[in-house]
Coordinates of C-alpha atoms in Angstrom, one line a residue:
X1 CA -140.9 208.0 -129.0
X2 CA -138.9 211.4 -128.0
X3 CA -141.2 213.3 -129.2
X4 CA -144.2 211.6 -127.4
X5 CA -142.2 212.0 -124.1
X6 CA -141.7 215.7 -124.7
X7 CA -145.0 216.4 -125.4
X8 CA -146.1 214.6 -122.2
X9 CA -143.9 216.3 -120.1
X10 CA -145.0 219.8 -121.7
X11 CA -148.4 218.7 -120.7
X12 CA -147.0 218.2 -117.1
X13 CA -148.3 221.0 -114.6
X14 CA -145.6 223.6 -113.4
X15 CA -146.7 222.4 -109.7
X16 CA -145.6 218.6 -110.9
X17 CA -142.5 219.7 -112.8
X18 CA -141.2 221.3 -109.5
X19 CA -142.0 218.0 -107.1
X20 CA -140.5 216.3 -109.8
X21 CA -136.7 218.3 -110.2
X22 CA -136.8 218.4 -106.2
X23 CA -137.0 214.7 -106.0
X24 CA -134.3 214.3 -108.8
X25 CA -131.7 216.6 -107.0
X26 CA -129.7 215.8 -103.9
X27 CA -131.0 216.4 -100.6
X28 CA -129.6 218.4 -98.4
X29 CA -127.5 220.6 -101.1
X30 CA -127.5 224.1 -99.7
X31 CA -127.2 223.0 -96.1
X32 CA -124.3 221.3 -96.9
X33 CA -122.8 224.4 -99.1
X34 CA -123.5 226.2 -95.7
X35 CA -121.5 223.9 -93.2
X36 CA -118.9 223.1 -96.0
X37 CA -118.5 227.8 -96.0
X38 CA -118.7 227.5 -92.4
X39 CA -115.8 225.0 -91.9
X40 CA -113.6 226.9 -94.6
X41 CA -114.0 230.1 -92.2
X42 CA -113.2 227.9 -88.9
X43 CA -110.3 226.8 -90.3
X44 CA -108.7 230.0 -91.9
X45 CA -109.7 231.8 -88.1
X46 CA -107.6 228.9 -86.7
X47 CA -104.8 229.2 -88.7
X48 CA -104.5 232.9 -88.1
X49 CA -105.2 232.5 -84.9
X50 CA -102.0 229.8 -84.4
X51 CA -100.0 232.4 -85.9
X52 CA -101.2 235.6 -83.7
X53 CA -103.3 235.5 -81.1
X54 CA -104.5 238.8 -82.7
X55 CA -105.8 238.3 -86.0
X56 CA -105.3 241.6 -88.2
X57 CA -107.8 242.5 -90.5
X58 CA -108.8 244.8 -93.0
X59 CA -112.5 245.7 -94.5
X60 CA -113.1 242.7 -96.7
X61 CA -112.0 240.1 -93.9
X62 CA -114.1 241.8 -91.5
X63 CA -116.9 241.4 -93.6
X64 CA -116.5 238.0 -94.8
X65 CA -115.2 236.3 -91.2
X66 CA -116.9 239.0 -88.0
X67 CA -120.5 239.9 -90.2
X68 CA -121.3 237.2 -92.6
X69 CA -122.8 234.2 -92.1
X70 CA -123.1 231.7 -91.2
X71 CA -120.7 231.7 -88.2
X72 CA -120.9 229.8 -84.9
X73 CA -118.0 231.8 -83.5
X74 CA -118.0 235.1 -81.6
X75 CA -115.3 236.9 -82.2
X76 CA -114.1 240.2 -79.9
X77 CA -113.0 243.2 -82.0
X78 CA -110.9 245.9 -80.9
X79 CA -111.2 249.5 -83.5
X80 CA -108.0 251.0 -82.8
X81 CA -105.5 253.4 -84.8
X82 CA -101.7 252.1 -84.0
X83 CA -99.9 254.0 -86.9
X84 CA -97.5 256.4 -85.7
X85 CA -98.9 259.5 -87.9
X86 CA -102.6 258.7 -85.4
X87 CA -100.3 259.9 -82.5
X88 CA -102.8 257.5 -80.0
X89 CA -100.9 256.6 -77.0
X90 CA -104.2 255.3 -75.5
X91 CA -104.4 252.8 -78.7
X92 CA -100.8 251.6 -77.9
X93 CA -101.4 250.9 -73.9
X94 CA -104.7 249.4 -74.5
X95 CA -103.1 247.4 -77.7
X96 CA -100.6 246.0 -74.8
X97 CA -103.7 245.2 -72.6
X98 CA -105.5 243.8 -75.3
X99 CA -102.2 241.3 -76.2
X100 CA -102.3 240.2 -73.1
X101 CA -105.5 239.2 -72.9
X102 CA -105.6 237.2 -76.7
X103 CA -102.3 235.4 -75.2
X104 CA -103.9 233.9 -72.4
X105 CA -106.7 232.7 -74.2
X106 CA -104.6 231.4 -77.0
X107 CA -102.1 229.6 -74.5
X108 CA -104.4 228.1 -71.9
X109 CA -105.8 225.0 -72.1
X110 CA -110.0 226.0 -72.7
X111 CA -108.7 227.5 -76.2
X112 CA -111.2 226.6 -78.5
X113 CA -112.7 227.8 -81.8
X114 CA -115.6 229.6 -79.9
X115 CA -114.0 232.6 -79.4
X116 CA -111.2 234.7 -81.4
X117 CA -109.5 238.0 -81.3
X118 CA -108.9 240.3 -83.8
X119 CA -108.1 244.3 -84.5
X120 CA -109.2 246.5 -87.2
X121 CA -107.0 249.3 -87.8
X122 CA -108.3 252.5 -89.0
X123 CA -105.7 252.9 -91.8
X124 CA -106.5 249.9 -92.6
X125 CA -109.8 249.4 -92.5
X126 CA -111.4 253.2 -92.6
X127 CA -114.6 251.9 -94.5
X128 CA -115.6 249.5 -91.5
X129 CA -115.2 252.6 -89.3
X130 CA -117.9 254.4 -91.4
X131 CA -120.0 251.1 -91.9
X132 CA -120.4 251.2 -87.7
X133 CA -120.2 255.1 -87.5
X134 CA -117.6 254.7 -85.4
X135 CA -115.7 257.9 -84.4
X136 CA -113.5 257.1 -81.7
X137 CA -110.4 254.8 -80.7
X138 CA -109.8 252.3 -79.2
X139 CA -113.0 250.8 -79.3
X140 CA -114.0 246.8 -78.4
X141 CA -116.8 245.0 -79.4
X142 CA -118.1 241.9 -79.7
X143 CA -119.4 240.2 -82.8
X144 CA -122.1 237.0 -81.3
X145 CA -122.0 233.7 -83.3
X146 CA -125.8 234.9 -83.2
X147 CA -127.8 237.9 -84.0
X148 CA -126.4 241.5 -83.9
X149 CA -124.6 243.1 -81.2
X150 CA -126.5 245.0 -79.1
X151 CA -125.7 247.7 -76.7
X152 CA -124.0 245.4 -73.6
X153 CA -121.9 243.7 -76.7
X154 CA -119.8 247.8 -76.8
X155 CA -117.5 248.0 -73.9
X156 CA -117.7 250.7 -72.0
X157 CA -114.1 251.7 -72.2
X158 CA -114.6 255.3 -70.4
X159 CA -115.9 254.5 -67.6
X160 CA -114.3 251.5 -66.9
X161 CA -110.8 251.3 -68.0
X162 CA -109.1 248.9 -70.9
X163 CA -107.1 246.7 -67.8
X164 CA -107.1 242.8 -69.2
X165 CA -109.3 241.9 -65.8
X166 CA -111.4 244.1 -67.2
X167 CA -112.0 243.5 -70.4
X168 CA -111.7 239.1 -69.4
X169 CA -114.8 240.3 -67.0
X170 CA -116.9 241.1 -69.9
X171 CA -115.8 238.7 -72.1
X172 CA -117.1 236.3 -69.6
X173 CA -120.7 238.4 -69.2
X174 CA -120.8 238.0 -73.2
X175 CA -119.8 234.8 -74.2
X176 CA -119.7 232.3 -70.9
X177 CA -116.2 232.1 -72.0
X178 CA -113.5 232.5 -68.6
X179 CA -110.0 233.6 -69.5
X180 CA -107.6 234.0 -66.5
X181 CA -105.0 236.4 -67.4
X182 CA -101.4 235.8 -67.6
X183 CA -99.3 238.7 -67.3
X184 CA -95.7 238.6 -68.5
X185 CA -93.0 238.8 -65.6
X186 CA -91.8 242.6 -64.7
X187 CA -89.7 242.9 -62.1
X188 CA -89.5 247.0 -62.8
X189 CA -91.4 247.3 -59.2
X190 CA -89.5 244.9 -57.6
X191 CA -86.1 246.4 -59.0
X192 CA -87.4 249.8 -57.8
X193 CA -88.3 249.1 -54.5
X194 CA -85.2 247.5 -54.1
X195 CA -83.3 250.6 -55.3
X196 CA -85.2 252.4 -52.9
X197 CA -84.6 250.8 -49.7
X198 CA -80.7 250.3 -50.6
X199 CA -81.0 254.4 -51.2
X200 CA -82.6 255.0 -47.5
X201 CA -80.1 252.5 -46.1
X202 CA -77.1 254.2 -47.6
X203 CA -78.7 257.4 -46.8
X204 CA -78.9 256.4 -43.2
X205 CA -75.7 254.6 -42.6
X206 CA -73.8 257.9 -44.5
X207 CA -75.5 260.2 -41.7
X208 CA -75.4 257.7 -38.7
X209 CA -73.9 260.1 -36.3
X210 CA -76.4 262.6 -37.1
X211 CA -80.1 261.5 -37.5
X212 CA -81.6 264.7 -36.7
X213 CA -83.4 264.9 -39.8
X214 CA -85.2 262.4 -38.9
X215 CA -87.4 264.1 -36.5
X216 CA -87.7 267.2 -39.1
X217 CA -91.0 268.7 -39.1
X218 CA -91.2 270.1 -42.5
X219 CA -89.8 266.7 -44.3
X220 CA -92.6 264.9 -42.7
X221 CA -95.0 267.4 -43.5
X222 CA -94.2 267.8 -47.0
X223 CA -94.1 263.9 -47.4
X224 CA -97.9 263.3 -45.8
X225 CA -99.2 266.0 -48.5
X226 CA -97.7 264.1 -51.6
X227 CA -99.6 261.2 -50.1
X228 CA -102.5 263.3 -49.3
X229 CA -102.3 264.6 -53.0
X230 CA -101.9 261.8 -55.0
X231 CA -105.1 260.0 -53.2
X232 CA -107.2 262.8 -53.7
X233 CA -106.5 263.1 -57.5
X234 CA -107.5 259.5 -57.8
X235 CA -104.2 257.8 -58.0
X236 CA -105.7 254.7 -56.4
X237 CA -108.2 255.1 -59.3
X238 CA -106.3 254.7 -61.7
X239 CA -104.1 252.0 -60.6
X240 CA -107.1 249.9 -60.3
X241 CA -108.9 250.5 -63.5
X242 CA -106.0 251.6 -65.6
X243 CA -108.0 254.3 -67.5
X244 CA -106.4 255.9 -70.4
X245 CA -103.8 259.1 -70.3
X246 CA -106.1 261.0 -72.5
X247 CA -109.0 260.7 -75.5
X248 CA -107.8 261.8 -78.7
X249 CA -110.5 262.1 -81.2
X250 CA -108.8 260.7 -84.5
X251 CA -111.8 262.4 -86.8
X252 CA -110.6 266.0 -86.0
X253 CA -107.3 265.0 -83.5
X254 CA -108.7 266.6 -80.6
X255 CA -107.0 265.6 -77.6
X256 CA -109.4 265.6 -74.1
X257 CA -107.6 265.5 -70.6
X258 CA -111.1 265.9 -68.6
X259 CA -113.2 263.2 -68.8
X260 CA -116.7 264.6 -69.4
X261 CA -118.6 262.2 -66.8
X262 CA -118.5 262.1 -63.4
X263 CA -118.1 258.5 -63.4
X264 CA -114.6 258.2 -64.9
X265 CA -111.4 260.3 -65.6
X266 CA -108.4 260.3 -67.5
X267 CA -104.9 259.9 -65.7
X268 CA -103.5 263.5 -66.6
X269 CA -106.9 264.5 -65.5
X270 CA -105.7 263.4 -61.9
X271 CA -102.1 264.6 -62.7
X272 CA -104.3 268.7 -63.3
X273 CA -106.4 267.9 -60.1
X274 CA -103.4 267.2 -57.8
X275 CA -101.7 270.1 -59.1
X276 CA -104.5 272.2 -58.4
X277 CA -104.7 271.0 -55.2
X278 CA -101.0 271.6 -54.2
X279 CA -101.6 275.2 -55.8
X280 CA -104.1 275.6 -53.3
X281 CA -102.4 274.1 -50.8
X282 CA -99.8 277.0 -50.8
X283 CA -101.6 279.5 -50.9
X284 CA -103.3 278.7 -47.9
X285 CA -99.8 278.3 -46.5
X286 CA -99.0 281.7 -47.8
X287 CA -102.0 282.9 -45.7
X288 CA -100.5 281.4 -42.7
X289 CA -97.2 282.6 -43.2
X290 CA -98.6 286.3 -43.4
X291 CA -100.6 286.2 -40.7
X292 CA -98.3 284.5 -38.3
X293 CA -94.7 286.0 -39.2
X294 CA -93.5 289.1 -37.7
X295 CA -91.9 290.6 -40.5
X296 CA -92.5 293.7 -42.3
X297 CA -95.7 294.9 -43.0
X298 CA -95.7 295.2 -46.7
X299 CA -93.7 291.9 -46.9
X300 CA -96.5 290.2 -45.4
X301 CA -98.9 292.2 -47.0
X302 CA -97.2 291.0 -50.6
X303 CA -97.3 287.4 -49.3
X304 CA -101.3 287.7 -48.1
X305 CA -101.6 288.9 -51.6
X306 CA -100.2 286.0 -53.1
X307 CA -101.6 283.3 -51.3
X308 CA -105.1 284.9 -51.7
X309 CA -104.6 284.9 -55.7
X310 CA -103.4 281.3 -55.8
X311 CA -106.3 280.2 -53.0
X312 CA -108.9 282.2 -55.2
X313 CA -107.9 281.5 -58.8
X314 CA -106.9 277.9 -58.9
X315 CA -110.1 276.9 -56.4
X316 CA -112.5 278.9 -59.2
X317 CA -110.2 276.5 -61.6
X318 CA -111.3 273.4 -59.7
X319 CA -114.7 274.2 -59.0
X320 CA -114.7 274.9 -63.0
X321 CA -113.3 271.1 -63.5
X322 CA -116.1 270.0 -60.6
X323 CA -118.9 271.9 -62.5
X324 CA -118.1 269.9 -66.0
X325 CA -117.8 266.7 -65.0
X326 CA -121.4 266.9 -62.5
X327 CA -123.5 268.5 -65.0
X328 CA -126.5 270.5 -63.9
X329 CA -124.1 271.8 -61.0
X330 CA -125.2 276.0 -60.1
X331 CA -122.5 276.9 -58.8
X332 CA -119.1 278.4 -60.0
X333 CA -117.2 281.2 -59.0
X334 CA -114.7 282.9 -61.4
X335 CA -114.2 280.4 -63.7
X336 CA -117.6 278.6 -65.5

């Protein structure tokens, strides 16, 4: 009787044989492998996430949790390089941003699994690095529970700064997700405003019979030119987009203080600019000096001297700074 049954079923057509194991096994088996995978990796980015609001990883997590599918989660990545031997300082402020930002998402009350935070450092995770051909740091991206990133899922960390407004702003543009940032109390301003006005009070009360200073020229003077400084360098700029203090390259360690567009800058670029502009400044003060005094002739002449080098050489030096940043500028003068 076997044997009769065997020899049917040889018979059998491949086309039959297939319909016929498909029948015979359970439906829905891979599908249910998939959601089963997909669950397991839900549940492991949960549990980090309850731990850290920053989820650390290293190559073979990134690939298995941030490329792999199936995932329905997006998931915000930030390439950095912490260790001290990297010498980043931009990676360590924009680290602190970035905290703040993964804590108020973890402790508000729309936490969900949709969204997740995590950092790949570059010592420990140098092949994902040269998987993206990445060559910069700190870097954020984001990883869509669908499709690849494109070129809106890079954030444009130059030209706008890594503030957690800023990178929550995105975030929203990206995802749909809204994360209202919670900063930690610091009373540092308070505390030094405070210190400040008890220091003009004391000052004050110490010299009450004798406010002349008050009504001193050159203390005003000088005063109204720091101002005048620090809001032409871009002071204001940087307090509202908190850019980072410099770019260091960690391929070849090539530190840049001059932002190469003319649509963002670095803070010790505006630290150079309003340096520059005081330079300037006293020169044409120098100028003044020599043509109004009435002092010896070659003492003025010295001074005129003076003031002309500083006026000519640090201008050529800004117009040199102007002329890199605005490129396809003609003109330069000195300096190119």
């Amino acid at each position: 009787m076997a044997s009769v049954w065997a020899k049917s079923f040889a018979k059998l057509p491949t086309v039959s044989v297939f319909l016929l194991l498909l029948i015979c096994l359970p439906p829905g088996g891979g599908q249910k492998k998939k959601e089963n995978l997909l669950s397991e990796k839900v549940d492991q980015m949960m549990e980090w996430s309850s731990r850290r609001s920053v989820v650390r990883m290293n190559g073979d997590k990134f690939r298995r949790f941030v490329k792999a599918p199936p995932r329905n989660y997006s998931v915000i990545v930030m390439f950095t390089a912490l260790q001290p031997q990297r010498q980043c300082s931009v990676c360590r402020q924009a680290n602190e941003e970035y905290q703040v930002l993964a804590n108020s998402w973890r402790y508000s009350s729309a936490f969900s699994n949709k969204l997740f935070f995590t950092v790949v450092d570059y010592d420990e995770g140098a092949d994902v690095f040269q998987q993206l051909n990445m060559n910069s740091a700190p870097t954020f991206m984001h990883f869509p529970a669908k499709g690849k990133p494109k070129r809106a899922d890079t954030f444009d960390l130059q030209r706008i700064g890594f503030a957690s407004e800023q990178l929550a702003k995105w975030i929203a543009d990206r995802t749909d997700v809204q994360i209202r940032v919670f900063r930690p109390p610091n009373y540092s301003g308070t505390i030094a405003l405070a210190l400040l006005v008890s220091l003009v009070g004391g000052l004050l009360y110490l010299r009450r019979n004798n406010l002349e200073f008050i009504y001193n020229k050159t203390g005003w003077a000088m005063a109204a030119l720091c101002v005048v400084f620090a809001m032409t360098s871009g002071q204001m700029w940087n307090h509202i987009r908190g850019p980072p203090y410099a770019h260091k390259n960690p391929q070849n360690g090539q530190v840049s203080y001059i932002h190469g567009s003319s649509q963002a800058q670095f803070v010790a670029e505006s630290h150079i600019i309003l340096l520059l502009n005081a330079a300037i400044t006293m020169g044409m003060v120098l100028l003044n000096e020599a043509a109004t005094s009435k002092g010896d002739v070659g003492k003025r002449r010295i001074i005129c001297l003076v003031g002309l080098g500083l006026v000519v050489f640090f201008f050529s030096f800004l117009l040199s700074i102007f002329r890199s940043k605005y490129h396809g500028y003609p003109y330069s003068f000195l300096i190119k």
